[in-house]
Structures are given as C-alpha cells and as structure tokens.
GROMACS .gro file of C-alpha atoms in nm:
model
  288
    1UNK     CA    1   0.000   0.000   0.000
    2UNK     CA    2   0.095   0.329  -0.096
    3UNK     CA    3   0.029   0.546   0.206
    4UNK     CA    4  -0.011   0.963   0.167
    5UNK     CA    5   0.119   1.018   0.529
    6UNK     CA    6   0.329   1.323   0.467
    7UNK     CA    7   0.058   1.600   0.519
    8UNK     CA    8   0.024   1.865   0.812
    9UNK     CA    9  -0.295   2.056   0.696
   10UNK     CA   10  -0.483   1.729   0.656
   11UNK     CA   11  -0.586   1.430   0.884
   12UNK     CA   12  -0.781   1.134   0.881
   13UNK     CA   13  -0.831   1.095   1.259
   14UNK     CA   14  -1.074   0.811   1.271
   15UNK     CA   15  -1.343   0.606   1.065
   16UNK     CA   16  -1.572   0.370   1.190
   17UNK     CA   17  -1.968   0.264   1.092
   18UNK     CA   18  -1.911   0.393   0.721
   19UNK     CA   19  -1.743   0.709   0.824
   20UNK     CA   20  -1.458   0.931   0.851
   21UNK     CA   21  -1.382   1.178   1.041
   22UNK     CA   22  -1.132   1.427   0.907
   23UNK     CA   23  -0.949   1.769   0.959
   24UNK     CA   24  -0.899   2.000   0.688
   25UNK     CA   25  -0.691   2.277   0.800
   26UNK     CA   26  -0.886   2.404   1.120
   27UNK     CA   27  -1.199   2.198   1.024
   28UNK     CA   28  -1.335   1.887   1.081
   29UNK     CA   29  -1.539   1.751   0.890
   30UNK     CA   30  -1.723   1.329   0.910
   31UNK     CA   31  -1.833   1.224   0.530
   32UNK     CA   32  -1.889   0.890   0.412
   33UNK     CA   33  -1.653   0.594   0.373
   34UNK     CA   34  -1.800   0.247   0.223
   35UNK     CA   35  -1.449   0.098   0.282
   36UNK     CA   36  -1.530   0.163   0.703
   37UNK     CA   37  -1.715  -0.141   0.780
   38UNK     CA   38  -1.533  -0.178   1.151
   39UNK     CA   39  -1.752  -0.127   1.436
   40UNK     CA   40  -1.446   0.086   1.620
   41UNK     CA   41  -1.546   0.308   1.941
   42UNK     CA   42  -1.597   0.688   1.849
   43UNK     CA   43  -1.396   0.834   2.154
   44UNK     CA   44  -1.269   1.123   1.961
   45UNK     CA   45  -1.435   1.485   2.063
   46UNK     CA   46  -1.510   1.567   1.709
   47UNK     CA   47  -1.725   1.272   1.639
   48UNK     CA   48  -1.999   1.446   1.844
   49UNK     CA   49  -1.974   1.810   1.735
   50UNK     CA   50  -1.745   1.801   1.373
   51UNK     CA   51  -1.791   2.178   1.184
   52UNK     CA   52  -1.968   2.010   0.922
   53UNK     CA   53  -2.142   1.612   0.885
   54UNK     CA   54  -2.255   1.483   0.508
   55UNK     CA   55  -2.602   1.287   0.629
   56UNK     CA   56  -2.648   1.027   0.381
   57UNK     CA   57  -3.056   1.049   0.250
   58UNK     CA   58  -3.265   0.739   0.304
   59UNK     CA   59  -3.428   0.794  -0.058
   60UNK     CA   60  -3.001   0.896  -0.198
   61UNK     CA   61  -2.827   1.158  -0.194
   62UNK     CA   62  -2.751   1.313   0.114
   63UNK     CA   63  -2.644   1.692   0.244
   64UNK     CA   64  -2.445   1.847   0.447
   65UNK     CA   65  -2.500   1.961   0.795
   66UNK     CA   66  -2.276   2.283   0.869
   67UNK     CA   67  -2.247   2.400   1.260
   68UNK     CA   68  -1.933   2.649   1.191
   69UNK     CA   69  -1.818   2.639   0.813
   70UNK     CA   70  -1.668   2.909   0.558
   71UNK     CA   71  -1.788   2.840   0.178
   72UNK     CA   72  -1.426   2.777   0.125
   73UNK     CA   73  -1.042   2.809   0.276
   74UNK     CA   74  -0.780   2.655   0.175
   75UNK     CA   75  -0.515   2.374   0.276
   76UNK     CA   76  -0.116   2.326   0.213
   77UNK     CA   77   0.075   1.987   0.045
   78UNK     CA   78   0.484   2.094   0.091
   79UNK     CA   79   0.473   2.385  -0.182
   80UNK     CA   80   0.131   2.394  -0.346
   81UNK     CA   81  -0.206   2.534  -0.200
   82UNK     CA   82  -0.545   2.370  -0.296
   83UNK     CA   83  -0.918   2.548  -0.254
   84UNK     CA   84  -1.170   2.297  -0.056
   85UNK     CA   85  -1.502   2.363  -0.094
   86UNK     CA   86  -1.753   2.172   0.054
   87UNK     CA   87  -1.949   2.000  -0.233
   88UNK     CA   88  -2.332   1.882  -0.303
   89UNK     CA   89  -2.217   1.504  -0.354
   90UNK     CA   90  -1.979   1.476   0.018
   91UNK     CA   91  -1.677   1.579  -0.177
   92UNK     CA   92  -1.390   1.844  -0.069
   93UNK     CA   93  -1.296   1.897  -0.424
   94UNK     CA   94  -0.913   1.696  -0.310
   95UNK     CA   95  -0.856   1.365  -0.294
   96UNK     CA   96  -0.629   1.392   0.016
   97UNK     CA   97  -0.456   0.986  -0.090
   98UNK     CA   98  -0.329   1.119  -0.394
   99UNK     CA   99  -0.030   1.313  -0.231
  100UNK     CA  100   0.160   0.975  -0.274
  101UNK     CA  101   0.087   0.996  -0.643
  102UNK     CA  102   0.208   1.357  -0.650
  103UNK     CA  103   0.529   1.280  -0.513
  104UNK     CA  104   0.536   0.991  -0.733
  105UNK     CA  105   0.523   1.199  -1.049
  106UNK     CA  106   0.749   1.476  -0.879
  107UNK     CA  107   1.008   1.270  -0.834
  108UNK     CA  108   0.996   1.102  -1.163
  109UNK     CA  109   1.014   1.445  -1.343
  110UNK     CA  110   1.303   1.570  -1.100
  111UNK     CA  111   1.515   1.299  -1.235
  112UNK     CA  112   1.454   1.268  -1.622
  113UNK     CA  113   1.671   1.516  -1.649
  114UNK     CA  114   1.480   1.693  -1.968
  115UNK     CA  115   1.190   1.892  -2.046
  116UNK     CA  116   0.888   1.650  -1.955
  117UNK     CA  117   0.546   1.682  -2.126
  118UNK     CA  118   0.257   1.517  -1.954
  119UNK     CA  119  -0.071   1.476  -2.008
  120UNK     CA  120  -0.364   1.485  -1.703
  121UNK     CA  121  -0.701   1.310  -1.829
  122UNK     CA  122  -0.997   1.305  -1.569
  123UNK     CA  123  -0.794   1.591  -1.385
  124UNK     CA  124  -1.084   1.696  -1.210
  125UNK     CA  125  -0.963   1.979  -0.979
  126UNK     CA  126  -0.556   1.993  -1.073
  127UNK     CA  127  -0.361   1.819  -0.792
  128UNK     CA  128  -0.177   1.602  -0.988
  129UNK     CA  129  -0.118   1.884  -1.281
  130UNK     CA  130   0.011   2.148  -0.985
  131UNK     CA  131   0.242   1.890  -0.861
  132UNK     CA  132   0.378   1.792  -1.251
  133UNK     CA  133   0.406   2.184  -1.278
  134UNK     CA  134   0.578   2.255  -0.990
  135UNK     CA  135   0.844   1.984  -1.073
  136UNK     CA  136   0.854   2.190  -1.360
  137UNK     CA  137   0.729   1.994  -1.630
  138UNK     CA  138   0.473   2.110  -1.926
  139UNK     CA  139   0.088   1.989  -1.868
  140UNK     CA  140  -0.256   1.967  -2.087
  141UNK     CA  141  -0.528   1.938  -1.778
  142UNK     CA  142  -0.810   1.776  -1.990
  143UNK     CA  143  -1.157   1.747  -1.796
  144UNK     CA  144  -1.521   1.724  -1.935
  145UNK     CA  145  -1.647   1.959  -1.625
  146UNK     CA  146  -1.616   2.300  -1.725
  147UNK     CA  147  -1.648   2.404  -1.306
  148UNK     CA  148  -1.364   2.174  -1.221
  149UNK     CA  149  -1.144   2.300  -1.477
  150UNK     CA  150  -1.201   2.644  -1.343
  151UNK     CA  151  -1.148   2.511  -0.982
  152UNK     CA  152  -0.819   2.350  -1.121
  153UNK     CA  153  -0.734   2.698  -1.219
  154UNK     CA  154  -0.778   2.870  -0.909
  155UNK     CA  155  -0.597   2.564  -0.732
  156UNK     CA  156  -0.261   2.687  -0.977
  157UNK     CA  157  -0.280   3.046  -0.895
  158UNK     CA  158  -0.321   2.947  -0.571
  159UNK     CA  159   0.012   2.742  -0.582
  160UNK     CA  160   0.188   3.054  -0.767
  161UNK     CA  161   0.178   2.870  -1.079
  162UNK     CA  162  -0.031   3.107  -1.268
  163UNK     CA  163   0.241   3.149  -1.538
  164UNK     CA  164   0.307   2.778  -1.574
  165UNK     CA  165   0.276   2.613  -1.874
  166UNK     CA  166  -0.052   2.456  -1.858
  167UNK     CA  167  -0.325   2.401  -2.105
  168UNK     CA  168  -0.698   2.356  -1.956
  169UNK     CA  169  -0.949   2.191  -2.208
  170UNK     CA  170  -1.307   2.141  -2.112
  171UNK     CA  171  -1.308   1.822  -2.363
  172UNK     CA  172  -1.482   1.458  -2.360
  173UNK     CA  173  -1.107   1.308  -2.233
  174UNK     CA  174  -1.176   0.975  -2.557
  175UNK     CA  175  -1.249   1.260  -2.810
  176UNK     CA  176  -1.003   1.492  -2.662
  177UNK     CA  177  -0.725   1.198  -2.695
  178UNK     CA  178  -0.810   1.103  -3.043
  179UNK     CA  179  -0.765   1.448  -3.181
  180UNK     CA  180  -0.468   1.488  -3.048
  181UNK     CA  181  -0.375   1.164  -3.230
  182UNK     CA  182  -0.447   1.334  -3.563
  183UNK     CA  183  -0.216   1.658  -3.523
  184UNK     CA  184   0.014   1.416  -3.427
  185UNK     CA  185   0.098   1.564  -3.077
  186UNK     CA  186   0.271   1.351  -2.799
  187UNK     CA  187   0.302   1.328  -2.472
  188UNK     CA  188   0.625   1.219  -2.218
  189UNK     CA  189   0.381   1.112  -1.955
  190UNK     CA  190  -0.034   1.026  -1.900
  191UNK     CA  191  -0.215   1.021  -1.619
  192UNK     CA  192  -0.589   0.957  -1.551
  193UNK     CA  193  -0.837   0.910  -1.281
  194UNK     CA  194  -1.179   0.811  -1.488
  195UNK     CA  195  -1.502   0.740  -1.286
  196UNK     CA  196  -1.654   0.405  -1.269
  197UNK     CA  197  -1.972   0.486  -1.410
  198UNK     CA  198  -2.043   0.844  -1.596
  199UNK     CA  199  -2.247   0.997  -1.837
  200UNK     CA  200  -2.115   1.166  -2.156
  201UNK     CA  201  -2.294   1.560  -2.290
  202UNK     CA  202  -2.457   1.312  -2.560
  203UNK     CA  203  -2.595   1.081  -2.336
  204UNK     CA  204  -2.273   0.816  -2.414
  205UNK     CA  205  -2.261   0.573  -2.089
  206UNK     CA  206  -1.914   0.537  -1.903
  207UNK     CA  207  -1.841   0.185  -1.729
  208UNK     CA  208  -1.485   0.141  -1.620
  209UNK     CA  209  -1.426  -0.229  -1.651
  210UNK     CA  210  -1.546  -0.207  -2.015
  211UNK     CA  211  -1.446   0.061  -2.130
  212UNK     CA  212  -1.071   0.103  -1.946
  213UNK     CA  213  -0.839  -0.150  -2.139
  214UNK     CA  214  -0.994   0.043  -2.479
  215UNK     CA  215  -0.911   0.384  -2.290
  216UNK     CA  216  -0.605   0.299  -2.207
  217UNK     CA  217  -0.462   0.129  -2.565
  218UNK     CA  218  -0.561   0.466  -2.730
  219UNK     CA  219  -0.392   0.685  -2.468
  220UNK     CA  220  -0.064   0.454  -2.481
  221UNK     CA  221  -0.097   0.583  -2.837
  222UNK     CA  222   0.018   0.971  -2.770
  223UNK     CA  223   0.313   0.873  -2.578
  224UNK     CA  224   0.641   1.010  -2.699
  225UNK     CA  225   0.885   0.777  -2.823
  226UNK     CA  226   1.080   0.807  -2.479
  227UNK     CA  227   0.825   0.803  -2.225
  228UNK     CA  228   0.877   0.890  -1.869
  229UNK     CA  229   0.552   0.738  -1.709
  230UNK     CA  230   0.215   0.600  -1.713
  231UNK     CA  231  -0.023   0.638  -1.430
  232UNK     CA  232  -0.425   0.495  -1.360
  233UNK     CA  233  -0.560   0.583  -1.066
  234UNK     CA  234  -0.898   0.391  -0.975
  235UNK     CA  235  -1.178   0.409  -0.689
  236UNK     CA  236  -1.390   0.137  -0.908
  237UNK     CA  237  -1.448  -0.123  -0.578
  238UNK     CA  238  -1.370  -0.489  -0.665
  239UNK     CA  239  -1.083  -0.398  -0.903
  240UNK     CA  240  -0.764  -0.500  -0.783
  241UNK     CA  241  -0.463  -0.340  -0.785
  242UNK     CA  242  -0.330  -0.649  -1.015
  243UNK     CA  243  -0.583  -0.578  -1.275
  244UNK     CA  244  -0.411  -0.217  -1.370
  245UNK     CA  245  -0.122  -0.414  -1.407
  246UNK     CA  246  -0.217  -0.646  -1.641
  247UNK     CA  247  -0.336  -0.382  -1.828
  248UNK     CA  248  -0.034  -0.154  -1.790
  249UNK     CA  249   0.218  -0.455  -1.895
  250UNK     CA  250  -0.033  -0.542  -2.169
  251UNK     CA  251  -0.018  -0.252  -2.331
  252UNK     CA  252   0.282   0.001  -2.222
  253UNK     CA  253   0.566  -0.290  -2.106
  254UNK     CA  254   0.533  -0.467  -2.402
  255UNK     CA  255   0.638  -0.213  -2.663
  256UNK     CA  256   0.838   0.055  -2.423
  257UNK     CA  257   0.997  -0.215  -2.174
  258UNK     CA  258   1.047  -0.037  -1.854
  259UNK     CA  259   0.822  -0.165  -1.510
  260UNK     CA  260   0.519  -0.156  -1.354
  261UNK     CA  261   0.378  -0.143  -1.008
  262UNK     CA  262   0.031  -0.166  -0.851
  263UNK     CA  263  -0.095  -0.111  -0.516
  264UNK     CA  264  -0.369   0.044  -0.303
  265UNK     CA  265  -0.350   0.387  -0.179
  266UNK     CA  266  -0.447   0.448   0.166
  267UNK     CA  267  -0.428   0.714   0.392
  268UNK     CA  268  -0.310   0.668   0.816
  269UNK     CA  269  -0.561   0.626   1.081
  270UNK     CA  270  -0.419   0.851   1.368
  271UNK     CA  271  -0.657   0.716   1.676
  272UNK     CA  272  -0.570   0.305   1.538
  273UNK     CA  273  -0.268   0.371   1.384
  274UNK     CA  274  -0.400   0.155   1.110
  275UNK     CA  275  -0.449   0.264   0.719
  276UNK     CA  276  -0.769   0.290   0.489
  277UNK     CA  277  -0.753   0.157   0.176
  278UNK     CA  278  -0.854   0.481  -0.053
  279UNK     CA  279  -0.874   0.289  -0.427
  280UNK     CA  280  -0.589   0.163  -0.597
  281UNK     CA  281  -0.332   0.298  -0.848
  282UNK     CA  282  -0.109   0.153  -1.125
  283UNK     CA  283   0.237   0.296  -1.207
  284UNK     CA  284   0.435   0.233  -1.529
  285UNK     CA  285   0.784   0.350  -1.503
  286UNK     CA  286   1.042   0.368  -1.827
  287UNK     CA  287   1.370   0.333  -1.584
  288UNK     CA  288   1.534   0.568  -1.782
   0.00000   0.00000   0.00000
C-alpha cells in the first residue's frame, strides 16, 4: 500500500460505521466511507460536534450539515495550496490519498533530467497537474467539467503557478485523446483518474471495466517515443490493484519495456494507527 502520510494541513483521525472523520486545515469535517465497515469506538471529541457532517438520504443523496463552516479556505501539500469547498455530492474537491501519487510523479520528473510533457485526463480539480508543474514539467489538464477546470485553475494560482505552462481543455477526455492523435501531438507522460460509471454531454454511458483497457490502448498511443511514465488511478471497488497491471504490462511494457507497479493507496488512521484503503493505483515507469 501506498500510504499519503506526509501531510500537516490534513488528517484522517478516525473512521468507523461507514465514516470518517477528518481535519482539513482548522476543520473537521465526518463524510462517508463504504471501505469503514469496523464497528471501532468513536472516543474522539469531534465525532460528536465536527464543523460540518454529510447525512447520507434514506431515498439517496444526502447533504451536508454545517455548525461552523466558511464556503471555502484553503489547505497546504509541501509547496502547493489547494481550494476545498464543501461539495453537493460529500466531496472536498481533493482527494487527500493522492499526495503519494504527486510525489510519485514529482520525483519522476526531478530525475529525467529533460523537459517533460505530460498529459492529465480526468484531472478533475488539478492536484496532480500542480504537482507535474511545480516539478517543472509542461501539462494539458483535460476534464469534461467545465467548473472543475475552473477550480483546477484557481488551485494553480493558488500554488503561484499562474504562469506555468498549462493548457486547460473542457473536452470529452476519448475525443479529446483522439484528436490529439491526428495533429500528431505527444506526450512524455499520461495520467488519468476516470469514474466508474459516468455519463457523456450526448448521453454516451461510461463503465470502467469495459471501457478502461480500450481507454487505455488509445492513450498509450500519444506517448512520446521516450516516455517517462504512465499512471491509472482507480476508486472502481472490486478492481484489484493487479488488474491495472495487467493492463499496464499489456499494453505500455510490451512495446516501451520499462516496469510496472500496482498497489492500493491508503491514507493513516491517527486514533488506530491503522491505514484505509482509498482505491488503488497503477504505475508504469520507463527506468530511464
């Protein structure tokens, strides 16, 4: 397990009965958790008064309960700065587990030793494309949410990274890909985060374990001929780390060489001491 346990402004204190409870910056906050199926004792303060509580609906959905809560603020990974807002489905807007996949791609740009190109697909709110920018690499953020890529925005000025070189397209990430294909453009590095189920603007249906290994062969396609990296990043439950290796050996290892590495992310438990698992992430790696 890959375990993001090098944060100060963030903290998952304790999760128990399909819950977390977590501080973000000066907040706490209990959302959620399918993966906390433990029947644990709740003997932290915050359990009984957190500054805000996502009540799950009994008809879906759910909404958030807010005793003492700004609209936004914002929290610190070493040198970037990300905006958390609150959100309608008991998301921050940050996916605190994927710090050990920014230091992942940090490091792996630090060393090439050349300018690195990557490209973000799924990139949602820009922590991974901050991080690959503030290693100092070249980045085309590609998300079909036009508020996200906005958010992603405000996440890089926030950073001081205003001036980096960054692209944001609002673009279907398939159709996005294939043109990209067709003026012939490539990339040093991918990474992408898809959702397990989604909906494309025309109605096209998104399932992950059909529609990945396609997803992936045509995104291998716009690597460079000396790639750096190749990164999936999955929350689908039920797919095994082992699966995105498969696929990364399948179709990256077998024509670039290089290695590949799969585990589950998870983030420490301070009251047990113990880890959640957080969803899973495959890592190809050139070795050059």
């Amino acid at each position: 397990m890959w375990i993001s346990n090098q944060w100060t402004d963030y903290e998952l204190i304790d999760c128990s009965r399909g819950e977390k409870l977590e501080r973000w910056g000066d907040y706490t906050l209990v959302r959620p958790d399918p993966q906390a199926i433990w029947d644990t004792p709740r003997s932290h303060p915050s359990w009984r008064r957190p500054d805000a509580r996502y009540a799950r609906s009994a008809t879906g959905g759910g909404q958030w309960e807010k005793h003492s809560l700004p609209a936004h603020w914002e929290i610190h990974w070493d040198s970037l700065t990300f905006l958390v807002k609150p959100m309608s489905f008991k998301h921050t807007g940050l996916f605190p587990e994927q710090a050990a996949n920014w230091a992942f791609v940090q490091e792996q740009i630090a060393k090439a030793g050349r300018p690195i190109s990557v490209l973000n697909l799924f990139a949602y709110t820009g922590g991974a494309t901050v991080a690959c920018a503030a290693a100092g690499a070249s980045v085309c953020h590609v998300d079909a949410a036009k508020g996200m890529v906005a958010w992603a925005k405000e996440n890089a000025r926030a950073s001081g990274l205003e001036g980096a070189p960054i692209r944001w397209i609002v673009d279907d990430c398939g159709k996005f890909v294939a043109r990209e294909l067709r003026r012939g453009r490539r990339y040093d590095a991918v990474i992408m985060d898809p959702p397990s189920y989604g909906r494309g603007p025309s109605g096209e249906i998104w399932k992950l374990e059909e529609q990945l290994f396609p997803f992936v062969a045509l995104a291998a396609q716009v690597l460079s001929d000396h790639p750096l990296f190749f990164l999936i990043n999955s929350y689908t439950t039920g797919l095994a780390p082992s699966v995105l290796t498969y696929l990364l050996e399948t179709l990256i290892t077998k024509q670039h060489g290089g290695r590949t590495e799969s585990a589950e992310l998870g983030l420490p438990v301070s009251e047990t001491g113990l880890n959640l698992p957080c969803g899973a992430t495959g890592r190809w790696t050139s070795g050059r």
